[in-house]
CSV table of C-alpha atoms in Angstrom, one decimal:
chain,number,residue,atom,x,y,z
P,1,MET,CA,90.9,7.3,28.7
P,2,THR,CA,88.0,7.2,26.3
P,3,ASP,CA,87.8,8.2,22.7
P,4,ALA,CA,84.7,9.0,20.7
P,5,VAL,CA,84.7,6.9,17.5
P,6,ARG,CA,82.2,7.5,14.8
P,7,THR,CA,81.0,4.3,13.2
P,8,ALA,CA,79.5,3.8,9.8
P,9,GLY,CA,77.9,0.9,8.2
P,10,GLY,CA,74.4,-0.5,8.0
P,11,PRO,CA,72.0,0.0,5.1
P,12,ALA,CA,72.1,3.0,2.9
P,13,PRO,CA,70.4,6.0,4.5
P,14,GLY,CA,67.9,6.9,1.8
P,15,ARG,CA,64.4,8.0,2.5
P,16,ALA,CA,63.6,6.1,5.7
P,17,GLY,CA,60.2,5.1,7.0
P,18,PRO,CA,58.8,6.3,10.3
P,19,GLY,CA,60.4,3.5,12.3
P,20,ALA,CA,63.8,4.0,10.8
P,21,ARG,CA,63.7,7.7,11.3
P,22,ARG,CA,62.7,7.2,14.9
P,23,ARG,CA,65.7,4.9,15.4
P,24,ARG,CA,68.0,7.4,13.8
P,25,VAL,CA,66.8,10.2,16.1
P,26,GLN,CA,67.2,7.9,19.1
P,27,ALA,CA,70.7,7.0,18.0
P,28,PHE,CA,71.6,10.6,17.5
P,29,LEU,CA,70.4,11.5,20.9
P,30,ARG,CA,72.4,8.7,22.5
P,31,GLY,CA,75.4,9.8,20.6
P,32,TYR,CA,75.0,13.4,21.7
P,33,ALA,CA,74.4,12.3,25.3
P,34,ASP,CA,77.8,10.5,25.1
P,35,TYR,CA,79.5,13.9,25.0
P,36,ARG,CA,78.9,15.2,28.5
P,37,PRO,CA,80.3,18.7,28.0
P,38,GLY,CA,77.8,19.1,25.2
P,39,VAL,CA,74.9,18.0,27.4
P,40,VAL,CA,76.0,20.5,30.1
P,41,ALA,CA,76.4,23.3,27.5
P,42,SER,CA,72.9,22.5,26.1
P,43,ALA,CA,71.5,22.7,29.6
P,44,VAL,CA,73.1,26.1,30.2
P,45,LEU,CA,71.8,27.4,26.8
P,46,ALA,CA,68.4,26.1,27.6
P,47,LEU,CA,68.5,28.0,30.9
P,48,VAL,CA,69.6,31.2,29.1
P,49,VAL,CA,66.8,30.9,26.6
P,50,LEU,CA,64.2,30.2,29.3
P,51,LEU,CA,65.2,33.1,31.4
P,52,ALA,CA,65.3,35.4,28.4
P,53,VAL,CA,61.8,34.4,27.4
P,54,ILE,CA,60.2,34.5,30.8
P,55,ARG,CA,62.0,37.7,31.9
P,56,PRO,CA,58.8,39.9,31.6
P,57,VAL,CA,57.0,37.6,34.1
P,58,LEU,CA,59.7,37.3,36.6
P,59,GLY,CA,58.8,40.5,38.4
P,60,LEU,CA,62.1,42.2,37.7
P,61,SER,CA,62.4,45.9,37.4
P,62,ASP,CA,62.3,47.7,34.1
P,63,PRO,CA,65.7,47.3,32.5
P,64,THR,CA,65.6,50.9,31.3
P,65,ALA,CA,64.2,52.5,34.5
P,66,PHE,CA,66.5,54.9,36.3
P,67,SER,CA,66.7,54.8,40.1
P,68,ARG,CA,68.6,56.4,43.0
P,69,ASP,CA,70.3,53.0,43.7
P,70,ILE,CA,73.4,54.0,41.7
P,71,LEU,CA,76.3,51.5,41.5
P,72,VAL,CA,74.9,49.2,44.2
P,73,ALA,CA,77.0,46.1,44.6
P,74,PRO,CA,75.4,42.7,44.1
P,75,GLY,CA,73.2,41.8,47.1
P,76,SER,CA,69.7,40.8,48.2
P,77,ALA,CA,68.2,44.0,46.9
P,78,HIS,CA,69.8,43.7,43.5
P,79,LEU,CA,71.2,40.2,42.8
P,80,LEU,CA,73.7,41.4,40.2
P,81,GLY,CA,74.0,45.0,41.3
P,82,THR,CA,73.1,48.2,39.5
P,83,ASP,CA,74.8,50.4,37.0
P,84,HIS,CA,75.7,54.1,37.0
P,85,PHE,CA,72.0,55.0,36.3
P,86,GLY,CA,70.6,52.7,39.0
P,87,ARG,CA,69.3,50.2,36.5
P,88,ASP,CA,69.1,46.6,37.7
P,89,LEU,CA,71.9,44.5,36.0
P,90,LEU,CA,70.0,41.2,36.3
P,91,SER,CA,67.1,42.6,34.4
P,92,ARG,CA,69.4,44.3,31.8
P,93,THR,CA,71.5,41.1,31.4
P,94,LEU,CA,68.4,39.0,30.6
P,95,ALA,CA,67.2,41.7,28.2
P,96,GLY,CA,70.6,41.6,26.6
P,97,ALA,CA,70.1,37.8,26.3
P,98,GLN,CA,67.0,38.4,24.3
P,99,THR,CA,68.9,40.6,21.9
P,100,ALA,CA,71.7,38.0,21.6
P,101,LEU,CA,69.1,35.3,20.9
P,102,TYR,CA,67.4,37.4,18.2
P,103,VAL,CA,70.7,38.0,16.5
P,104,ALA,CA,71.9,34.4,16.8
P,105,VAL,CA,68.7,32.7,15.7
P,106,PHE,CA,67.5,34.9,12.9
P,107,SER,CA,71.0,35.6,11.3
P,108,ALA,CA,71.9,31.9,11.5
P,109,ALA,CA,68.5,30.8,10.1
P,110,LEU,CA,69.1,33.1,7.1
P,111,SER,CA,72.6,31.8,6.7
P,112,LEU,CA,71.4,28.2,6.9
P,113,VAL,CA,68.7,28.7,4.3
P,114,LEU,CA,71.0,30.4,1.8
P,115,GLY,CA,73.9,28.1,2.4
P,116,VAL,CA,71.8,24.9,2.0
P,117,LEU,CA,70.1,26.2,-1.1
P,118,LEU,CA,73.1,27.5,-3.0
P,119,GLY,CA,75.4,24.7,-1.8
P,120,SER,CA,72.9,22.1,-2.9
P,121,LEU,CA,72.6,23.7,-6.4
P,122,ALA,CA,76.3,24.0,-6.8
P,123,GLY,CA,77.0,20.4,-5.8
P,124,HIS,CA,74.1,18.8,-7.6
P,125,PHE,CA,74.3,20.5,-11.0
P,126,GLY,CA,78.1,20.9,-11.2
P,127,GLY,CA,79.6,22.4,-14.4
P,128,TRP,CA,79.2,26.1,-15.0
P,129,VAL,CA,76.6,26.3,-12.2
P,130,ASP,CA,79.1,25.0,-9.7
P,131,ASP,CA,81.9,27.2,-11.1
P,132,LEU,CA,79.8,30.3,-10.9
P,133,LEU,CA,78.4,29.7,-7.4
P,134,SER,CA,81.9,28.7,-6.1
P,135,ARG,CA,83.3,32.0,-7.3
P,136,ILE,CA,80.4,33.8,-5.5
P,137,PHE,CA,81.3,31.8,-2.4
P,138,ASP,CA,84.9,32.9,-2.6
P,139,VAL,CA,83.9,36.6,-3.1
P,140,PHE,CA,81.7,36.6,-0.1
P,141,ILE,CA,84.3,34.9,2.0
P,142,LEU,CA,86.8,37.6,1.1
P,143,ILE,CA,84.4,40.4,2.2
P,144,PRO,CA,85.4,41.8,5.6
P,145,ALA,CA,82.0,41.3,7.2
P,146,PHE,CA,82.5,43.4,10.3
P,147,PHE,CA,83.7,46.4,8.4
P,148,LEU,CA,80.9,46.0,5.9
P,149,LEU,CA,78.5,45.9,8.8
P,150,VAL,CA,80.0,49.1,10.2
P,151,LEU,CA,79.6,50.8,6.8
P,152,VAL,CA,76.0,49.7,6.5
P,153,VAL,CA,75.2,50.9,10.0
P,154,ALA,CA,76.8,54.3,9.2
P,155,LEU,CA,74.8,54.7,6.0
P,156,PHE,CA,71.4,53.2,6.9
P,157,GLY,CA,71.2,53.3,10.7
P,158,SER,CA,71.7,50.8,13.5
P,159,SER,CA,68.4,48.9,13.5
P,160,ILE,CA,68.9,45.5,15.1
P,161,TRP,CA,67.0,43.9,12.2
P,162,LEU,CA,69.4,45.5,9.7
P,163,VAL,CA,72.3,44.1,11.7
P,164,ILE,CA,70.8,40.7,11.7
P,165,LEU,CA,70.2,40.9,7.9
P,166,VAL,CA,73.8,41.9,7.2
P,167,ILE,CA,75.2,39.2,9.4
P,168,GLY,CA,73.1,36.6,7.8
P,169,LEU,CA,73.9,37.7,4.3
P,170,THR,CA,77.7,37.6,5.0
P,171,SER,CA,78.0,34.4,6.9
P,172,TRP,CA,76.3,31.8,4.6
P,173,PRO,CA,79.4,30.9,2.4
P,174,SER,CA,80.8,28.5,5.0
P,175,SER,CA,77.5,26.6,5.1
P,176,ALA,CA,77.2,26.6,1.4
P,177,ARG,CA,80.7,25.1,1.0
P,178,ILE,CA,79.9,22.4,3.5
P,179,MET,CA,76.6,21.6,1.8
P,180,ARG,CA,78.2,21.5,-1.6
P,181,SER,CA,80.7,19.0,-0.3
P,182,GLN,CA,78.0,16.9,1.2
P,183,VAL,CA,76.0,16.9,-2.0
P,184,LEU,CA,79.0,15.8,-4.0
P,185,THR,CA,79.4,12.9,-1.5
P,186,TYR,CA,75.8,11.7,-1.6
P,187,ARG,CA,74.8,12.3,-5.1
P,188,THR,CA,76.6,9.1,-6.3
P,189,ARG,CA,75.3,6.9,-3.5
P,190,GLY,CA,73.2,3.9,-4.4
P,191,PHE,CA,70.0,5.1,-2.9
P,192,VAL,CA,70.2,8.4,-4.8
P,193,GLU,CA,71.0,6.6,-8.1
P,194,ALA,CA,68.0,4.3,-7.4
P,195,ALA,CA,65.7,7.3,-6.9
P,196,ARG,CA,67.0,8.9,-10.0
P,197,ALA,CA,66.4,5.7,-12.0
P,198,VAL,CA,62.7,5.7,-11.1
P,199,GLY,CA,62.3,9.3,-12.3
P,200,ALA,CA,63.0,11.5,-9.3
P,201,GLY,CA,63.9,15.0,-10.4
P,202,PRO,CA,66.5,17.3,-8.9
P,203,VAL,CA,64.2,18.9,-6.4
P,204,ARG,CA,63.0,15.5,-5.1
P,205,LEU,CA,66.5,14.1,-5.0
P,206,LEU,CA,67.8,17.1,-3.0
P,207,ALA,CA,64.8,17.6,-0.7
P,208,ARG,CA,64.1,13.9,0.1
P,209,HIS,CA,67.4,12.1,-0.2
P,210,ILE,CA,70.5,14.2,-0.3
P,211,VAL,CA,69.9,17.2,2.0
P,212,PRO,CA,68.3,15.3,4.9
P,213,ASN,CA,71.3,12.9,5.0
P,214,GLY,CA,74.0,15.6,4.5
P,215,ILE,CA,72.6,18.4,6.6
P,216,GLY,CA,74.4,17.3,9.8
P,217,PRO,CA,77.7,19.1,9.4
P,218,VAL,CA,75.8,22.3,8.2
P,219,ILE,CA,73.8,22.3,11.4
P,220,THR,CA,77.0,21.9,13.4
P,221,ASN,CA,78.5,24.9,11.5
P,222,THR,CA,75.4,26.9,12.2
P,223,THR,CA,76.0,26.7,16.0
P,224,ILE,CA,79.4,28.2,15.4
P,225,LEU,CA,77.8,31.0,13.2
P,226,MET,CA,75.4,31.7,16.0
P,227,GLY,CA,78.2,32.4,18.4
P,228,GLN,CA,80.0,34.5,15.9
P,229,ALA,CA,76.8,36.5,15.3
P,230,ILE,CA,76.5,37.2,19.0
P,231,LEU,CA,80.1,38.3,19.2
P,232,THR,CA,79.7,40.5,16.1
P,233,GLU,CA,76.7,42.3,17.5
P,234,ALA,CA,78.4,42.7,20.8
P,235,GLY,CA,81.5,44.2,19.1
P,236,LEU,CA,79.3,46.6,17.2
P,237,SER,CA,77.6,47.6,20.4
P,238,PHE,CA,80.9,47.9,22.3
P,239,LEU,CA,82.0,50.5,19.7
P,240,GLY,CA,78.8,52.5,20.2
P,241,LEU,CA,77.5,51.7,16.7
P,242,SER,CA,74.4,49.7,17.7
P,243,ASP,CA,70.8,51.0,18.3
P,244,PRO,CA,71.0,52.9,21.6
P,245,ASN,CA,67.4,51.8,22.4
P,246,THR,CA,68.5,48.1,22.2
P,247,ILE,CA,70.0,46.6,25.4
P,248,SER,CA,73.1,44.6,24.4
P,249,TRP,CA,75.8,42.9,26.3
P,250,GLY,CA,78.5,44.7,24.3
P,251,ARG,CA,77.1,48.1,25.2
P,252,MET,CA,76.8,47.1,28.9
P,253,VAL,CA,80.5,46.1,28.9
P,254,PHE,CA,81.4,49.4,27.2
P,255,GLU,CA,79.4,51.4,29.8
P,256,GLY,CA,81.1,49.6,32.6
P,257,GLN,CA,84.7,50.5,31.4
P,258,ALA,CA,84.7,53.8,33.3
P,259,TYR,CA,83.8,52.1,36.6
P,260,LEU,CA,86.1,49.0,36.5
P,261,ALA,CA,88.1,50.2,39.5
P,262,SER,CA,85.1,50.7,41.8
P,263,SER,CA,82.2,48.8,40.3
P,264,VAL,CA,83.7,45.9,38.3
P,265,TRP,CA,80.4,44.1,38.2
P,266,MET,CA,79.0,46.5,35.6
P,267,SER,CA,81.3,45.0,32.9
P,268,LEU,CA,81.9,41.6,34.5
P,269,VAL,CA,78.2,40.5,34.6
P,270,PRO,CA,77.5,41.0,30.8
P,271,GLY,CA,81.0,39.9,29.9
P,272,VAL,CA,80.6,36.6,31.7
P,273,ALA,CA,77.1,36.2,30.1
P,274,LEU,CA,78.6,36.8,26.7
P,275,LEU,CA,81.5,34.4,27.2
P,276,LEU,CA,79.4,31.7,28.7
P,277,THR,CA,76.8,31.8,25.9
P,278,VAL,CA,79.3,31.8,23.1
P,279,SER,CA,81.4,29.1,24.7
P,280,CYS,CA,78.4,26.8,25.3
P,281,LEU,CA,77.3,27.2,21.6
P,282,ASN,CA,80.8,26.1,20.5
P,283,ILE,CA,80.8,23.2,22.9
P,284,ALA,CA,77.3,22.2,21.7
P,285,GLY,CA,78.7,22.3,18.2
P,286,ASP,CA,81.4,19.9,19.2
P,287,GLY,CA,78.8,17.5,20.5
P,288,LEU,CA,76.9,17.7,17.2
P,289,THR,CA,80.1,17.0,15.3
P,290,LEU,CA,80.4,13.7,17.3
P,291,ALA,CA,76.7,12.8,17.1
P,292,PHE,CA,76.3,13.2,13.4
P,293,ALA,CA,78.0,10.1,12.1
P,294,PRO,CA,78.7,9.4,8.4
P,295,GLY,CA,75.4,8.6,6.7
P,296,GLY,CA,73.4,10.6,9.2
P,297,THR,CA,73.0,7.7,11.5
P,298,GLY,CA,74.2,9.6,14.5
P,299,ARG,CA,75.8,6.6,16.0
P,300,ILE,CA,78.8,6.8,18.4
P,301,ARG,CA,80.4,4.0,20.2
P,302,ARG,CA,82.8,4.4,23.1
P,303,VAL,CA,86.0,2.4,22.9
P,304,THR,CA,88.0,2.0,26.1
P,305,PRO,CA,91.6,0.8,25.6
């Protein structure tokens, strides 16, 4: 039986030169490759992204086009079958993947930027700044994000970009807390103190020394937030609260409920796509957790008893 053991040590990870950065990247990739489920999950995610991006050039039928081939079972004519309006499920599933990717990437990017910025400020300056921002973190964590999203959609409409905005604005506190903890850890390190002694200001210290070395756990958390964002949008669509003009896995599952007894593939296909994508994101996050070693070296060694 093998265990993944993170190893620390070596020189302080301050601002490295090109050669050192290249070695750290190579070490990180080796560490990630050590976790085989993460490699498989990354390959699956890459395939999902690729198919979603190239869907328009695959020669598939229009995902919104009705036809007389109603509730056709998966076969040579329609690989994943058709729905109650004769729409091709393969084409619709890939279109739903595009929606899921939009939601995951843009909401997670917004959450990452806000979390890193506010967490860095709280951890670096401390005092009343830390107290104020920490209270803000607590307030946002207590907000029931899904119910807030339902309220916003009811008041302002169900635009997919509005959904992305709300998800991003309610999911950043976890990233901020992690970043704050990382800054508190790194701000007293020798390489940071040395940079401060030669006149580096707060922006330079954070941007060049602290954040690059402490960003690993935040990136790992972001993969989890991406999966949560996909599930949130799917849940909203399942309840019929999303934009009816946007193809979503959640809405596809909802539409297939009435046909579970006779045409189970209507709900099964998008449901499996949703489960597979979110699971792979979480597994990839586990791989990143292992690959990001203390100090940002990304080194993992295997120990076999």
